[in-house]
Tab-separated table of N, CA and C in Angstrom:
chain	number	residue	atom	x	y	z
A	274	MET	N	25.867	-158.961	42.732
A	274	MET	CA	25.050	-157.832	42.406
A	274	MET	C	24.564	-158.018	40.986
A	275	THR	N	23.322	-157.656	40.740
A	275	THR	CA	22.750	-157.750	39.418
A	275	THR	C	22.297	-156.380	38.988
A	276	ALA	N	22.691	-155.974	37.813
A	276	ALA	CA	22.234	-154.714	37.251
A	276	ALA	C	21.698	-155.013	35.868
A	277	ARG	N	20.603	-154.372	35.482
A	277	ARG	CA	19.987	-154.695	34.208
A	277	ARG	C	19.205	-153.502	33.702
A	278	THR	N	19.286	-153.241	32.416
A	278	THR	CA	18.431	-152.228	31.802
A	278	THR	C	17.234	-152.930	31.203
A	279	ASP	N	16.115	-152.229	31.096
A	279	ASP	CA	14.899	-152.834	30.572
A	279	ASP	C	15.033	-153.237	29.111
A	280	ASP	N	15.960	-152.591	28.355
A	280	ASP	CA	16.089	-152.913	26.947
A	280	ASP	C	17.109	-154.010	26.688
A	281	SER	N	17.643	-154.625	27.726
A	281	SER	CA	18.637	-155.694	27.581
A	281	SER	C	17.992	-156.922	26.960
A	282	ASP	N	18.774	-157.655	26.160
A	282	ASP	CA	18.244	-158.869	25.547
A	282	ASP	C	18.629	-160.121	26.331
A	283	ASP	N	19.152	-159.945	27.523
A	283	ASP	CA	19.508	-161.066	28.388
A	283	ASP	C	18.255	-161.877	28.688
A	284	SER	N	18.400	-163.169	28.912
A	284	SER	CA	17.238	-164.025	29.118
A	284	SER	C	16.611	-163.886	30.499
A	285	GLU	N	17.301	-163.236	31.435
A	285	GLU	CA	16.753	-163.084	32.781
A	285	GLU	C	15.670	-162.008	32.781
A	286	ASP	N	14.503	-162.334	33.311
A	286	ASP	CA	13.387	-161.400	33.376
A	286	ASP	C	13.611	-160.416	34.520
A	287	PRO	N	13.563	-159.076	34.268
A	287	PRO	CA	13.811	-158.121	35.341
A	287	PRO	C	12.791	-158.215	36.463
A	288	GLU	N	11.624	-158.757	36.211
A	288	GLU	CA	10.624	-158.895	37.267
A	288	GLU	C	11.025	-159.979	38.256
A	289	ASP	N	11.947	-160.875	37.858
A	289	ASP	CA	12.398	-161.941	38.756
A	289	ASP	C	13.433	-161.455	39.753
A	290	LEU	N	14.008	-160.272	39.537
A	290	LEU	CA	15.013	-159.745	40.446
A	290	LEU	C	14.350	-159.364	41.762
A	291	GLU	N	15.042	-159.612	42.874
A	291	GLU	CA	14.474	-159.279	44.175
A	291	GLU	C	14.507	-157.785	44.404
A	292	ASP	N	13.374	-157.161	44.576
A	292	ASP	CA	13.221	-155.766	44.928
A	292	ASP	C	14.194	-154.834	44.202
A	293	PRO	N	14.133	-154.770	42.871
A	293	PRO	CA	15.046	-153.865	42.171
A	293	PRO	C	14.689	-152.410	42.447
A	294	VAL	N	15.704	-151.576	42.405
A	294	VAL	CA	15.537	-150.133	42.546
A	294	VAL	C	15.580	-149.556	41.139
A	295	ALA	N	14.549	-148.797	40.738
A	295	ALA	CA	14.494	-148.235	39.394
A	295	ALA	C	15.125	-146.855	39.368
A	296	VAL	N	16.012	-146.651	38.388
A	296	VAL	CA	16.625	-145.352	38.134
A	296	VAL	C	16.511	-145.146	36.631
A	297	GLY	N	15.495	-144.387	36.211
A	297	GLY	CA	15.232	-144.269	34.780
A	297	GLY	C	14.901	-145.644	34.233
A	298	ASP	N	15.592	-146.047	33.159
A	298	ASP	CA	15.344	-147.369	32.586
A	298	ASP	C	16.251	-148.438	33.199
A	299	LEU	N	17.075	-148.045	34.150
A	299	LEU	CA	17.982	-148.981	34.798
A	299	LEU	C	17.326	-149.533	36.061
A	300	ARG	N	17.366	-150.845	36.219
A	300	ARG	CA	16.837	-151.475	37.423
A	300	ARG	C	18.000	-152.145	38.131
A	301	ILE	N	18.212	-151.790	39.394
A	301	ILE	CA	19.338	-152.312	40.156
A	301	ILE	C	18.801	-153.169	41.292
A	302	ALA	N	19.238	-154.432	41.309
A	302	ALA	CA	18.891	-155.328	42.409
A	302	ALA	C	20.202	-155.744	43.065
A	303	VAL	N	20.296	-155.517	44.365
A	303	VAL	CA	21.537	-155.804	45.079
A	303	VAL	C	21.247	-156.759	46.227
A	304	ASP	N	22.058	-157.801	46.321
A	304	ASP	CA	22.024	-158.719	47.452
A	304	ASP	C	23.466	-159.196	47.622
A	305	LEU	N	24.230	-158.455	48.402
A	305	LEU	CA	25.660	-158.686	48.518
A	305	LEU	C	26.041	-158.826	49.980
A	306	GLU	N	26.817	-159.844	50.277
A	306	GLU	CA	27.375	-160.030	51.615
A	306	GLU	C	28.886	-160.112	51.467
A	307	ALA	N	29.603	-159.380	52.319
A	307	ALA	CA	31.065	-159.386	52.262
A	307	ALA	C	31.620	-159.274	53.674
A	308	THR	N	32.877	-159.629	53.818
A	308	THR	CA	33.592	-159.442	55.075
A	308	THR	C	34.845	-158.640	54.766
A	309	VAL	N	35.028	-157.539	55.484
A	309	VAL	CA	36.181	-156.670	55.288
A	309	VAL	C	36.868	-156.505	56.633
A	310	ASP	N	38.124	-156.897	56.708
A	310	ASP	CA	38.887	-156.807	57.959
A	310	ASP	C	38.111	-157.398	59.133
A	311	GLY	N	37.422	-158.507	58.888
A	311	GLY	CA	36.676	-159.183	59.938
A	311	GLY	C	35.303	-158.605	60.223
A	312	ALA	N	34.933	-157.517	59.542
A	312	ALA	CA	33.615	-156.900	59.745
A	312	ALA	C	32.691	-157.263	58.585
A	313	ARG	N	31.468	-157.571	58.908
A	313	ARG	CA	30.469	-157.951	57.918
A	313	ARG	C	29.869	-156.715	57.256
A	314	ILE	N	29.608	-156.812	55.936
A	314	ILE	CA	28.885	-155.774	55.201
A	314	ILE	C	27.800	-156.466	54.391
A	315	ASP	N	26.556	-156.026	54.538
A	315	ASP	CA	25.442	-156.510	53.740
A	315	ASP	C	24.879	-155.330	52.976
A	316	ILE	N	24.675	-155.510	51.673
A	316	ILE	CA	24.087	-154.463	50.840
A	316	ILE	C	22.878	-155.076	50.156
A	317	ARG	N	21.712	-154.470	50.367
A	317	ARG	CA	20.460	-155.001	49.831
A	317	ARG	C	19.625	-153.873	49.229
A	318	SER	N	18.899	-154.199	48.180
A	318	SER	CA	17.950	-153.256	47.601
A	318	SER	C	16.552	-153.623	48.051
A	319	GLY	N	15.695	-152.621	48.111
A	319	GLY	CA	14.302	-152.844	48.467
A	319	GLY	C	13.622	-151.547	48.822
A	320	ASP	N	12.320	-151.490	48.605
A	320	ASP	CA	11.522	-150.315	48.936
A	320	ASP	C	12.060	-149.047	48.281
A	321	GLY	N	12.600	-149.162	47.062
A	321	GLY	CA	13.051	-147.995	46.327
A	321	GLY	C	14.367	-147.412	46.809
A	322	ARG	N	15.122	-148.163	47.591
A	322	ARG	CA	16.408	-147.660	48.070
A	322	ARG	C	17.374	-148.819	48.266
A	323	ILE	N	18.591	-148.481	48.599
A	323	ILE	CA	19.616	-149.472	48.896
A	323	ILE	C	20.029	-149.285	50.344
A	324	ASP	N	20.108	-150.376	51.083
A	324	ASP	CA	20.527	-150.325	52.485
A	324	ASP	C	21.862	-151.036	52.644
A	325	VAL	N	22.759	-150.376	53.359
A	325	VAL	CA	24.067	-150.933	53.686
A	325	VAL	C	24.064	-151.167	55.193
A	326	GLU	N	24.370	-152.386	55.607
A	326	GLU	CA	24.389	-152.744	57.021
A	326	GLU	C	25.745	-153.342	57.340
A	327	THR	N	26.354	-152.900	58.422
A	327	THR	CA	27.611	-153.465	58.880
A	327	THR	C	27.616	-153.484	60.403
A	328	ASP	N	28.552	-154.210	60.971
A	328	ASP	CA	28.624	-154.254	62.424
A	328	ASP	C	29.743	-153.364	62.964
A	329	ARG	N	30.519	-152.742	62.086
A	329	ARG	CA	31.604	-151.833	62.493
A	329	ARG	C	31.695	-150.659	61.528
A	330	VAL	N	31.868	-149.454	62.040
A	330	VAL	CA	31.988	-148.262	61.206
A	330	VAL	C	33.189	-148.381	60.274
A	331	ARG	N	34.288	-148.923	60.754
A	331	ARG	CA	35.513	-148.978	59.943
A	331	ARG	C	35.330	-149.783	58.659
A	332	ALA	N	34.368	-150.682	58.624
A	332	ALA	CA	34.135	-151.473	57.420
A	332	ALA	C	33.559	-150.631	56.281
A	333	LEU	N	33.006	-149.477	56.595
A	333	LEU	CA	32.376	-148.645	55.568
A	333	LEU	C	33.379	-148.097	54.564
A	334	ARG	N	34.643	-148.020	54.929
A	334	ARG	CA	35.637	-147.499	53.987
A	334	ARG	C	35.743	-148.392	52.754
A	335	ALA	N	35.336	-149.642	52.862
A	335	ALA	CA	35.394	-150.553	51.720
A	335	ALA	C	34.330	-150.252	50.677
A	336	ILE	N	33.306	-149.497	51.041
A	336	ILE	CA	32.229	-149.189	50.101
A	336	ILE	C	32.772	-148.446	48.881
A	337	GLY	N	33.690	-147.526	49.096
A	337	GLY	CA	34.281	-146.791	47.974
A	337	GLY	C	34.956	-147.716	46.982
A	338	SER	N	35.676	-148.711	47.464
A	338	SER	CA	36.350	-149.630	46.553
A	338	SER	C	35.351	-150.538	45.839
A	339	LEU	N	34.215	-150.825	46.465
A	339	LEU	CA	33.183	-151.602	45.787
A	339	LEU	C	32.624	-150.824	44.597
A	340	ARG	N	32.455	-149.518	44.748
A	340	ARG	CA	31.931	-148.690	43.653
A	340	ARG	C	32.866	-148.674	42.456
A	341	GLU	N	34.150	-148.818	42.690
A	341	GLU	CA	35.124	-148.771	41.600
A	341	GLU	C	34.987	-149.938	40.626
A	342	VAL	N	34.430	-151.054	41.057
A	342	VAL	CA	34.311	-152.218	40.181
A	342	VAL	C	32.970	-152.274	39.452
A	343	LEU	N	32.095	-151.317	39.703
A	343	LEU	CA	30.798	-151.296	39.038
A	343	LEU	C	30.925	-150.738	37.623
A	344	PRO	N	30.071	-151.185	36.707
A	344	PRO	CA	30.040	-150.550	35.387
A	344	PRO	C	29.710	-149.061	35.541
A	345	ASP	N	30.263	-148.221	34.665
A	345	ASP	CA	30.084	-146.765	34.769
A	345	ASP	C	28.622	-146.350	34.877
A	346	ARG	N	27.764	-146.947	34.070
A	346	ARG	CA	26.350	-146.550	34.079
A	346	ARG	C	25.705	-146.838	35.424
A	347	VAL	N	26.040	-147.963	36.029
A	347	VAL	CA	25.483	-148.310	37.342
A	347	VAL	C	26.027	-147.362	38.398
A	348	GLU	N	27.330	-147.092	38.385
A	348	GLU	CA	27.918	-146.199	39.383
A	348	GLU	C	27.295	-144.800	39.309
A	349	ARG	N	27.122	-144.270	38.100
A	349	ARG	CA	26.494	-142.940	37.954
A	349	ARG	C	25.050	-142.955	38.458
A	350	SER	N	24.345	-144.054	38.239
A	350	SER	CA	22.950	-144.157	38.676
A	350	SER	C	22.827	-144.220	40.181
A	351	LEU	N	23.820	-144.775	40.868
A	351	LEU	CA	23.753	-144.874	42.320
A	351	LEU	C	23.683	-143.506	42.979
A	352	ASP	N	24.172	-142.472	42.306
A	352	ASP	CA	24.080	-141.124	42.853
A	352	ASP	C	22.650	-140.602	42.859
A	353	ARG	N	21.733	-141.318	42.199
A	353	ARG	CA	20.328	-140.895	42.142
A	353	ARG	C	19.413	-141.815	42.949
A	354	VAL	N	19.998	-142.708	43.758
A	354	VAL	CA	19.223	-143.667	44.554
A	354	VAL	C	19.442	-143.375	46.033
A	355	PRO	N	18.377	-143.330	46.835
A	355	PRO	CA	18.570	-143.193	48.283
A	355	PRO	C	19.318	-144.404	48.845
A	356	ILE	N	20.312	-144.134	49.676
A	356	ILE	CA	21.109	-145.190	50.290
A	356	ILE	C	21.155	-144.943	51.794
A	357	GLY	N	20.719	-145.921	52.572
A	357	GLY	CA	20.783	-145.831	54.030
A	357	GLY	C	21.960	-146.635	54.539
A	358	VAL	N	22.693	-146.083	55.500
A	358	VAL	CA	23.854	-146.760	56.065
A	358	VAL	C	23.577	-147.034	57.534
A	359	HIS	N	23.656	-148.313	57.914
A	359	HIS	CA	23.358	-148.743	59.278
A	359	HIS	C	24.558	-149.472	59.871
A	360	VAL	N	24.827	-149.202	61.125
A	360	VAL	CA	25.867	-149.907	61.859
A	360	VAL	C	25.207	-150.548	63.069
A	361	ASP	N	25.320	-151.855	63.161
A	361	ASP	CA	24.735	-152.589	64.272
A	361	ASP	C	23.249	-152.268	64.447
A	362	GLY	N	22.551	-152.129	63.316
A	362	GLY	CA	21.115	-151.866	63.333
A	362	GLY	C	20.706	-150.418	63.519
A	363	VAL	N	21.657	-149.501	63.627
A	363	VAL	CA	21.373	-148.086	63.861
A	363	VAL	C	21.755	-147.288	62.617
A	364	GLU	N	20.826	-146.455	62.116
A	364	GLU	CA	21.162	-145.626	60.963
A	364	GLU	C	22.151	-144.539	61.377
A	365	VAL	N	23.281	-144.481	60.656
A	365	VAL	CA	24.317	-143.490	60.954
A	365	VAL	C	24.483	-142.485	59.820
A	366	ALA	N	23.976	-142.814	58.638
A	366	ALA	CA	24.115	-141.906	57.507
A	366	ALA	C	23.093	-142.261	56.438
A	367	ARG	N	22.829	-141.289	55.582
A	367	ARG	CA	21.909	-141.494	54.465
A	367	ARG	C	22.356	-140.610	53.313
A	368	ALA	N	22.394	-141.191	52.145
A	368	ALA	CA	22.637	-140.432	50.919
A	368	ALA	C	21.313	-140.396	50.180
A	369	ASP	N	20.776	-139.210	49.999
A	369	ASP	CA	19.494	-139.051	49.330
A	369	ASP	C	19.649	-137.921	48.315
A	370	PRO	N	19.442	-138.215	47.033
A	370	PRO	CA	19.674	-137.191	46.015
A	370	PRO	C	18.768	-135.969	46.151
A	371	ASP	N	17.660	-136.094	46.867
A	371	ASP	CA	16.730	-134.980	47.008
A	371	ASP	C	16.963	-134.145	48.259
A	372	VAL	N	17.897	-134.559	49.119
A	372	VAL	CA	18.149	-133.853	50.378
A	372	VAL	C	19.639	-133.548	50.484
A	373	PRO	N	19.998	-132.277	50.620
A	373	PRO	CA	21.422	-131.933	50.690
A	373	PRO	C	22.059	-132.386	52.002
A	374	ALA	N	23.376	-132.546	51.957
A	374	ALA	CA	24.128	-132.907	53.157
A	374	ALA	C	24.135	-131.730	54.127
A	375	GLY	N	24.308	-132.034	55.395
A	375	GLY	CA	24.367	-131.003	56.417
A	375	GLY	C	25.767	-130.445	56.582
A	376	PRO	N	25.914	-129.460	57.457
A	376	PRO	CA	27.218	-128.821	57.653
A	376	PRO	C	28.284	-129.772	58.193
A	377	LEU	N	27.911	-130.724	59.045
A	377	LEU	CA	28.888	-131.664	59.583
A	377	LEU	C	29.456	-132.545	58.462
A	378	ALA	N	28.593	-133.055	57.622
A	378	ALA	CA	29.042	-133.905	56.511
A	378	ALA	C	29.938	-133.120	55.560
A	379	ARG	N	29.584	-131.874	55.294
A	379	ARG	CA	30.434	-131.051	54.416
A	379	ARG	C	31.779	-130.787	55.064
A	380	ALA	N	31.787	-130.513	56.375
A	380	ALA	CA	33.047	-130.238	57.087
A	380	ALA	C	33.944	-131.475	57.122
A	381	LEU	N	33.347	-132.655	57.233
A	381	LEU	CA	34.125	-133.890	57.281
A	381	LEU	C	34.454	-134.429	55.888
A	382	GLY	N	33.902	-133.794	54.853
A	382	GLY	CA	34.193	-134.210	53.487
A	382	GLY	C	33.469	-135.458	53.031
A	383	VAL	N	32.321	-135.778	53.642
A	383	VAL	CA	31.570	-136.962	53.235
A	383	VAL	C	30.299	-136.609	52.468
A	384	ALA	N	30.088	-135.330	52.172
A	384	ALA	CA	28.925	-134.936	51.375
A	384	ALA	C	29.009	-135.658	50.034
A	385	PRO	N	27.911	-136.091	49.487
A	385	PRO	CA	26.520	-135.744	49.741
A	385	PRO	C	25.833	-136.580	50.824
A	386	VAL	N	26.595	-137.385	51.550
A	386	VAL	CA	26.019	-138.198	52.612
A	386	VAL	C	25.647	-137.311	53.789
A	387	ARG	N	24.438	-137.515	54.323
A	387	ARG	CA	24.018	-136.826	55.544
A	387	ARG	C	24.321	-137.734	56.722
A	388	LEU	N	24.954	-137.181	57.736
A	388	LEU	CA	25.281	-137.964	58.925
A	388	LEU	C	24.176	-137.842	59.955
A	389	ASP	N	23.912	-138.914	60.674
A	389	ASP	CA	22.954	-138.922	61.769
A	389	ASP	C	23.761	-138.886	63.060
A	390	VAL	N	23.835	-137.726	63.678
A	390	VAL	CA	24.678	-137.542	64.866
A	390	VAL	C	24.217	-138.446	66.005
A	391	ARG	N	22.911	-138.574	66.202
A	391	ARG	CA	22.407	-139.456	67.268
A	391	ARG	C	22.822	-140.900	67.014
A	392	GLY	N	22.682	-141.337	65.764
A	392	GLY	CA	23.073	-142.697	65.416
A	392	GLY	C	24.561	-142.926	65.618
A	393	LEU	N	25.384	-141.961	65.209
A	393	LEU	CA	26.830	-142.083	65.402
A	393	LEU	C	27.193	-142.122	66.882
A	394	ALA	N	26.508	-141.302	67.692
A	394	ALA	CA	26.772	-141.295	69.138
A	394	ALA	C	26.407	-142.649	69.745
A	395	LEU	N	25.273	-143.207	69.356
A	395	LEU	CA	24.851	-144.512	69.881
A	395	LEU	C	25.837	-145.610	69.495
A	396	VAL	N	26.287	-145.585	68.256
A	396	VAL	CA	27.268	-146.579	67.792
A	396	VAL	C	28.570	-146.411	68.577
A	397	ALA	N	28.982	-145.157	68.823
A	397	ALA	CA	30.207	-144.918	69.584
A	397	ALA	C	30.072	-145.446	71.003
A	398	LEU	N	28.908	-145.233	71.617
A	398	LEU	CA	28.678	-145.735	72.975
A	398	LEU	C	28.706	-147.265	73.015
A	399	ARG	N	28.295	-147.889	71.944
A	399	ARG	CA	28.321	-149.353	71.861
A	399	ARG	C	29.713	-149.883	71.523
A	400	GLY	N	30.635	-148.984	71.189
A	400	GLY	CA	31.996	-149.403	70.830
A	400	GLY	C	32.092	-150.100	69.504
A	401	ARG	N	31.264	-149.701	68.542
A	401	ARG	CA	31.208	-150.372	67.229
A	401	ARG	C	32.045	-149.676	66.176
A	402	TRP	N	33.168	-149.089	66.550
A	402	TRP	CA	34.030	-148.421	65.567
A	402	TRP	C	34.869	-149.443	64.875
């Protein structure tokens, strides 16, 4: 993962980063592939948002631990970036700072993430837990 502020004196040009997401003066470019408990997780930036793709719902629990290793400024900025969560190609959740979480997400304690009930049902039918 690469994170960079525009005022950094690092020699890497921020325009060379692949599809960075701008949050104020912070530009975040993410291209991360990981395997957690045998499940793949891909995190990519592009089109003004960050997309998380995995093949199993259970792998998503590792996302919280990934946030713990980020610099504080980057972690705080992620709360202001739209993040789409996909399982096996189906969107199951979205965190969008401009749209509040729904009642299901609040009841399950995953707010500010909004859950996509149709997407979760489809993933469940596919057995991708």
